[in-house]
Amino acid sequence: MSERTAPPHTEPSRTVLLRRGEVHSPADPFATAMVVEGGQVAWVGSEGAADSFTDGVDEVIDLDGALVTPAFTDAHVHTTATGLALTGLDLSEAPSLEAALARVREFAVARPADRVLLGHGWDAARWPGGRPPTRAELDAATGGRPLYLSRIDVHSSVVSTALLDLVAREAAGEITREDGPLTGDAHHAVRAAALGAVTPAQRTEAQRAALAHAASLGIGTVHECGGPEISSEDDFTGLLRLAAEGPGPRVVGYWAERNVAKARDLGAAGAAGDLFADGALGSHTACLHAPYADAGHTGTAHLDAAAIAAHVVDCTEAGLQAGFHAIGDAAVAAVTGGMRAAAEKVGLDRIRAARHRVEHAEMLTPSTIAAFAELGLTASVQPAFDALWGGEDGMYARRLGTERARTLNPFAALLRAGVPLAFGSDSPVTPLDPWGTVRAAAFHRTPEHRVSVRAAFTAHTRGGWRAIGRDDAGVLVPGAPADYAVWHTGALVVQAPDDRVARWSTDPRSGTPGLPDLTPGGDLPVCRRTVVGGRTVFVRPGE
């Protein structure tokens, strides 16, 4: 049985006893067993007490020492793009420009029927020489066919001449012919043309692949961040329909458009997600207060505080979440300024109750962190960004200089201020990798920004549920949804940034549920089974 075709084995109406394992639950730090009934957790407790349930259940699962945790929630995903990267041309591991061009040539030969060749993940900042491919090089590698290659942050792209010709014909106009990566409106135009060439069947195949892959990693819920500049309405509604009709991870949709009625009509939880206040650091489009260290400008602002305030008021009045993509310090300041202006109009209590979101929120200051706490904003953040681009020799330091780069992604300061965190991947920008995400937060490249493994794990499980207004989920306690994953892992410990905690953490008398040892260099847990609402949506072959 493959992980992409595993059928549901457990219906919500069945009562299941899991025993002889380690159940991560605040209800009982020493729990070894759990009962699931009607799609909910019914009981959590000890092995001895589990004996009393054996005659009244439909199925008993012997965990054989495995760890059971709440399923992860990835709070920021682009599902179709993730599936296309899984099934198509992925350049994220290309070690050089030459290797990337070789992969483009191989892909073009292997996909002769594709109207437009799609690829993702190039990062010239990591290549010797540091330059992206020229248009002439792409034309040669594709044999003159249309090609769209998004940069790893998906805020710029390189394309072939044939794709520019296609865009010009469809738009009945001309688009820039200057060589080099495309950003802003030019990028949106070529991306729309490229994704418009994907057939409905290809799109559904990509969505199924992405959701199956998520399930295989113990992810029970994804927050889809769609929008008119990112995908399409058909893509968004098709994904929500696919997730509702078949077994698999839950999908909560956000639609990034300043049109509250449209978001509601599409079935979105909010007019939020990647509603762009700015761009990305790697593409020099994040909006900064001071110029980039390696460019003579401050990036691009897409929304000012007044526009943000108007949108937040509209969403609050409509009972929907508002949210914005904001990475640079100037963009984050515009968002908090707009949120404060909205609070003055509709009331701070209503703003806090709405749980509005800010995606990425990388360049924070003490004043903007305080504003997040005051306004009840959720920081939907991606720890893998620091693992990939942080450090003194990383992309952040090249873009911003070492001192500014050290301030990015201050997770510990956010938690100390009481700001709710929801962890995600922004896949396909960084891969779906929940335990790797927890590790990245606990072992942040800047030590003062590190948080405990427990806090990071909570942000990647319960935090995602809280971000959609649910405080009763993402944790294994009676009455909670039966969304859980079963893991093969080593000894359980309690890890925190302070080494003194780690030294006594294996003592069970601490009363704190243990989690896998995520020290860098060690193996990450392997998912054996994923269950969503009592339905088994993934079983590892051989289990």
Short mmCIF file of N, CA and C in Angstrom, two decimals, residues 427-505:
data_model
loop_
_atom_site.label_atom_id
_atom_site.label_comp_id
_atom_site.label_asym_id
_atom_site.label_seq_id
_atom_site.Cartn_x
_atom_site.Cartn_y
_atom_site.Cartn_z
N SER A 427 5.13 26.28 2.26
CA SER A 427 5.44 25.35 1.18
C SER A 427 4.76 25.79 -0.12
N PRO A 428 5.48 25.78 -1.25
CA PRO A 428 6.77 25.14 -1.49
C PRO A 428 8.00 26.01 -1.24
N VAL A 429 7.86 27.17 -0.58
CA VAL A 429 9.04 27.99 -0.30
C VAL A 429 10.02 27.19 0.54
N THR A 430 9.56 26.60 1.64
CA THR A 430 10.33 25.57 2.34
C THR A 430 9.45 24.34 2.43
N PRO A 431 10.04 23.16 2.53
CA PRO A 431 9.24 21.93 2.44
C PRO A 431 8.32 21.73 3.64
N LEU A 432 7.26 20.97 3.42
CA LEU A 432 6.47 20.45 4.53
C LEU A 432 7.40 19.58 5.38
N ASP A 433 7.60 19.96 6.63
CA ASP A 433 8.57 19.27 7.47
C ASP A 433 8.33 19.66 8.92
N PRO A 434 7.27 19.12 9.57
CA PRO A 434 6.88 19.65 10.87
C PRO A 434 7.93 19.48 11.97
N TRP A 435 8.53 18.31 12.09
CA TRP A 435 9.55 18.16 13.14
C TRP A 435 10.78 19.00 12.82
N GLY A 436 11.11 19.14 11.54
CA GLY A 436 12.22 20.02 11.18
C GLY A 436 11.91 21.46 11.52
N THR A 437 10.64 21.86 11.40
CA THR A 437 10.22 23.21 11.77
C THR A 437 10.37 23.43 13.28
N VAL A 438 9.94 22.45 14.07
CA VAL A 438 10.09 22.56 15.52
C VAL A 438 11.57 22.65 15.89
N ARG A 439 12.39 21.83 15.24
CA ARG A 439 13.84 21.88 15.50
C ARG A 439 14.40 23.25 15.14
N ALA A 440 13.97 23.83 14.03
CA ALA A 440 14.50 25.13 13.59
C ALA A 440 14.19 26.22 14.61
N ALA A 441 13.01 26.16 15.24
CA ALA A 441 12.66 27.16 16.25
C ALA A 441 13.44 26.94 17.54
N ALA A 442 13.62 25.68 17.94
CA ALA A 442 14.31 25.38 19.18
C ALA A 442 15.82 25.61 19.08
N PHE A 443 16.35 25.53 17.86
CA PHE A 443 17.79 25.72 17.64
C PHE A 443 18.02 26.84 16.64
N HIS A 444 17.28 27.93 16.82
CA HIS A 444 17.40 29.14 16.00
C HIS A 444 18.87 29.53 15.89
N ARG A 445 19.26 30.05 14.72
CA ARG A 445 20.66 30.42 14.52
C ARG A 445 21.09 31.57 15.44
N THR A 446 20.13 32.36 15.91
CA THR A 446 20.42 33.40 16.88
C THR A 446 19.93 32.90 18.24
N PRO A 447 20.84 32.55 19.17
CA PRO A 447 20.43 31.86 20.40
C PRO A 447 19.35 32.56 21.20
N GLU A 448 19.37 33.90 21.26
CA GLU A 448 18.37 34.57 22.09
C GLU A 448 16.95 34.46 21.54
N HIS A 449 16.80 34.00 20.30
CA HIS A 449 15.47 33.84 19.72
C HIS A 449 14.92 32.42 19.88
N ARG A 450 15.68 31.52 20.50
CA ARG A 450 15.26 30.13 20.61
C ARG A 450 14.14 29.97 21.63
N VAL A 451 13.28 28.98 21.38
CA VAL A 451 12.22 28.62 22.32
C VAL A 451 12.36 27.14 22.65
N SER A 452 11.67 26.70 23.68
CA SER A 452 11.73 25.27 24.03
C SER A 452 11.07 24.43 22.94
N VAL A 453 11.47 23.16 22.87
CA VAL A 453 10.82 22.24 21.93
C VAL A 453 9.33 22.16 22.21
N ARG A 454 8.97 22.17 23.49
CA ARG A 454 7.56 22.09 23.85
C ARG A 454 6.79 23.30 23.31
N ALA A 455 7.35 24.51 23.46
CA ALA A 455 6.67 25.71 22.97
C ALA A 455 6.57 25.68 21.45
N ALA A 456 7.63 25.23 20.78
CA ALA A 456 7.61 25.15 19.33
C ALA A 456 6.59 24.11 18.85
N PHE A 457 6.56 22.97 19.54
CA PHE A 457 5.60 21.93 19.19
C PHE A 457 4.17 22.44 19.36
N THR A 458 3.91 23.15 20.44
CA THR A 458 2.58 23.71 20.67
C THR A 458 2.20 24.69 19.57
N ALA A 459 3.15 25.51 19.12
CA ALA A 459 2.88 26.47 18.05
C ALA A 459 2.55 25.78 16.73
N HIS A 460 3.05 24.54 16.56
CA HIS A 460 2.83 23.82 15.31
C HIS A 460 1.66 22.85 15.39
N THR A 461 1.04 22.75 16.56
CA THR A 461 -0.13 21.89 16.72
C THR A 461 -1.32 22.74 17.18
N ARG A 462 -1.37 23.05 18.46
CA ARG A 462 -2.48 23.83 18.99
C ARG A 462 -2.49 25.26 18.43
N GLY A 463 -1.31 25.80 18.14
CA GLY A 463 -1.24 27.17 17.64
C GLY A 463 -2.00 27.38 16.34
N GLY A 464 -1.94 26.39 15.45
CA GLY A 464 -2.66 26.51 14.19
C GLY A 464 -4.16 26.50 14.38
N TRP A 465 -4.65 25.72 15.35
CA TRP A 465 -6.08 25.71 15.65
C TRP A 465 -6.52 27.02 16.29
N ARG A 466 -5.71 27.51 17.22
CA ARG A 466 -6.06 28.79 17.84
C ARG A 466 -6.10 29.91 16.81
N ALA A 467 -5.26 29.80 15.80
CA ALA A 467 -5.22 30.83 14.76
C ALA A 467 -6.50 30.91 13.96
N ILE A 468 -7.31 29.85 13.98
CA ILE A 468 -8.61 29.89 13.29
C ILE A 468 -9.76 30.02 14.29
N GLY A 469 -9.41 30.33 15.55
CA GLY A 469 -10.45 30.58 16.54
C GLY A 469 -10.91 29.37 17.32
N ARG A 470 -10.17 28.24 17.23
CA ARG A 470 -10.55 27.02 17.95
C ARG A 470 -9.58 26.78 19.09
N ASP A 471 -10.07 26.86 20.32
CA ASP A 471 -9.24 26.62 21.49
C ASP A 471 -9.40 25.21 22.04
N ASP A 472 -10.25 24.40 21.40
CA ASP A 472 -10.58 23.08 21.91
C ASP A 472 -9.90 21.96 21.13
N ALA A 473 -8.91 22.29 20.31
CA ALA A 473 -8.33 21.30 19.41
C ALA A 473 -6.81 21.44 19.39
N GLY A 474 -6.17 20.46 18.74
CA GLY A 474 -4.72 20.49 18.65
C GLY A 474 -4.05 19.96 19.90
N VAL A 475 -4.80 19.25 20.73
CA VAL A 475 -4.28 18.69 21.98
C VAL A 475 -5.09 17.43 22.27
N LEU A 476 -4.44 16.42 22.83
CA LEU A 476 -5.11 15.14 23.07
C LEU A 476 -5.70 15.13 24.47
N VAL A 477 -6.92 15.63 24.58
CA VAL A 477 -7.68 15.61 25.83
C VAL A 477 -9.10 15.19 25.49
N PRO A 478 -9.84 14.64 26.44
CA PRO A 478 -11.22 14.22 26.15
C PRO A 478 -12.05 15.38 25.59
N GLY A 479 -12.76 15.07 24.49
CA GLY A 479 -13.60 16.06 23.83
C GLY A 479 -12.95 16.74 22.65
N ALA A 480 -11.64 16.62 22.53
CA ALA A 480 -10.94 17.25 21.40
C ALA A 480 -11.09 16.40 20.14
N PRO A 481 -11.02 17.01 18.96
CA PRO A 481 -11.05 16.22 17.73
C PRO A 481 -9.93 15.17 17.73
N ALA A 482 -10.24 13.99 17.23
CA ALA A 482 -9.27 12.90 17.18
C ALA A 482 -8.37 13.07 15.96
N ASP A 483 -7.57 14.12 15.98
CA ASP A 483 -6.55 14.37 14.96
C ASP A 483 -5.21 14.06 15.61
N TYR A 484 -4.60 12.94 15.23
CA TYR A 484 -3.35 12.56 15.89
C TYR A 484 -2.44 11.82 14.93
N ALA A 485 -1.18 11.70 15.34
CA ALA A 485 -0.19 10.98 14.54
C ALA A 485 0.57 10.04 15.46
N VAL A 486 0.99 8.91 14.90
CA VAL A 486 1.76 7.91 15.62
C VAL A 486 3.17 7.91 15.04
N TRP A 487 4.17 7.94 15.93
CA TRP A 487 5.55 8.17 15.50
C TRP A 487 6.49 7.07 15.99
N HIS A 488 7.43 6.73 15.13
CA HIS A 488 8.59 5.94 15.54
C HIS A 488 9.70 6.92 15.89
N THR A 489 10.18 6.86 17.12
CA THR A 489 11.18 7.82 17.57
C THR A 489 12.01 7.22 18.68
N GLY A 490 13.03 7.95 19.10
CA GLY A 490 13.89 7.51 20.19
C GLY A 490 13.36 7.95 21.53
N ALA A 491 14.26 8.06 22.49
CA ALA A 491 13.88 8.44 23.85
C ALA A 491 13.26 9.83 23.87
N LEU A 492 12.32 10.02 24.78
CA LEU A 492 11.64 11.31 24.91
C LEU A 492 12.30 12.14 26.01
N VAL A 493 12.44 13.43 25.74
CA VAL A 493 13.08 14.34 26.68
C VAL A 493 12.28 15.64 26.70
N VAL A 494 12.68 16.56 27.57
CA VAL A 494 12.12 17.90 27.60
C VAL A 494 13.27 18.86 27.32
N GLN A 495 13.27 19.44 26.11
CA GLN A 495 14.38 20.30 25.70
C GLN A 495 13.98 21.76 25.79
N ALA A 496 14.91 22.57 26.29
CA ALA A 496 14.71 24.01 26.37
C ALA A 496 16.01 24.70 26.03
N PRO A 497 15.97 25.99 25.68
CA PRO A 497 17.20 26.70 25.33
C PRO A 497 18.25 26.67 26.42
N ASP A 498 17.83 26.55 27.69
CA ASP A 498 18.75 26.48 28.81
C ASP A 498 19.18 25.03 29.01
N ASP A 499 20.47 24.73 28.86
CA ASP A 499 20.95 23.36 28.96
C ASP A 499 20.66 22.73 30.32
N ARG A 500 20.53 23.52 31.36
CA ARG A 500 20.27 22.96 32.68
C ARG A 500 18.93 22.22 32.69
N VAL A 501 17.98 22.70 31.91
CA VAL A 501 16.68 22.02 31.83
C VAL A 501 16.84 20.65 31.19
N ALA A 502 17.61 20.60 30.09
CA ALA A 502 17.76 19.35 29.38
C ALA A 502 18.42 18.27 30.24
N ARG A 503 19.26 18.65 31.20
CA ARG A 503 19.97 17.66 32.00
C ARG A 503 19.04 16.90 32.94
N TRP A 504 18.00 17.55 33.46
CA TRP A 504 17.09 16.82 34.35
C TRP A 504 15.81 16.40 33.67
N SER A 505 15.70 16.72 32.39
CA SER A 505 14.40 16.59 31.73
C SER A 505 13.95 15.15 31.53
#
